[in-house]
Amino acid sequence: PYIYKWDIVDAVTIPAGQVGILTRKVGELPPTGSILVDRNSKYQGIIREVLEPGTYYINPYEFQVELTNAVAIPDGFVGVMIAKTGKPAPGDQLLVEEGFRGIRTQYLKPGLYYINPYEFDIVPVDTRKQKYEMTHFVEQGDTAIADQIDFLSNDGFRINIDVTILYEIKPEDAPYVVATVGKNTDDIKTKIIRPGSRSFARLEGSMLKAVDFVKGETRKSFQDKFAQTLQAEGAKA
């Protein structure tokens, strides 16, 4: 007791469904531009490796522990990984492999993952079949206004059509969709489906007469071409 002093502190408990993020308070300064450092290194900073649920005996004078939620990907979704660390993506490459910053080609399947939020952003993407309605019935459609498609027929009559479109994002395409459309995948409706539908309907519809939309055969042909055009646009995106 004449040489040493003791502090009794609680062990660190990481509860289920969470991860612990370590920050080393002592050591050498990390290389310039480094965001994360390895646990077995001599550098200060946020540790790349995380603490999974359990009890740990951590020196509070050496490490600070921050609790955060684990990443849960529910059924019907995949997780798109956006790496915050690594080498810059080569050229104008949209997707990257391990070791580079940017959107990874690999994705997370449904499950629970212990991921360092300082290393990755995870974007959940719904891969279930979804429905988008453009209709004059405000309470039934997907917008707060009447959103039916309207155009002039070849003989000058105004045509109004309600459209219901079913679409889905394939799991393997989710990283590319996030890279091109953005994190808010609801933008698929406003950036791809809605403008594509209106453009086709107005272009093709203006070539037909009003009576053609009453006849079953012509109407079905219009609908089939509509679907094929949207499928082609969706495949590009």
Coordinates of N, CA and C in Angstrom, one line a residue, residues 12 61 119 185 219 237:
V12 N -17.1 -4.8 -17.8 CA -17.9 -4.3 -18.9 C -18.8 -5.4 -19.4
Y61 N -8.8 3.2 -17.8 CA -7.8 4.2 -18.0 C -7.1 4.0 -19.4
E119 N -16.9 1.7 -39.2 CA -16.3 1.0 -40.3 C -17.2 0.9 -41.5
T185 N -34.6 3.8 -51.2 CA -35.0 3.1 -52.3 C -36.5 3.4 -52.7
R219 N -56.2 -2.7 -76.4 CA -55.9 -2.3 -75.0 C -54.9 -3.2 -74.4
A237 N -31.6 -0.2 -64.5 CA -31.5 0.5 -63.2 C -31.1 -0.4 -62.1

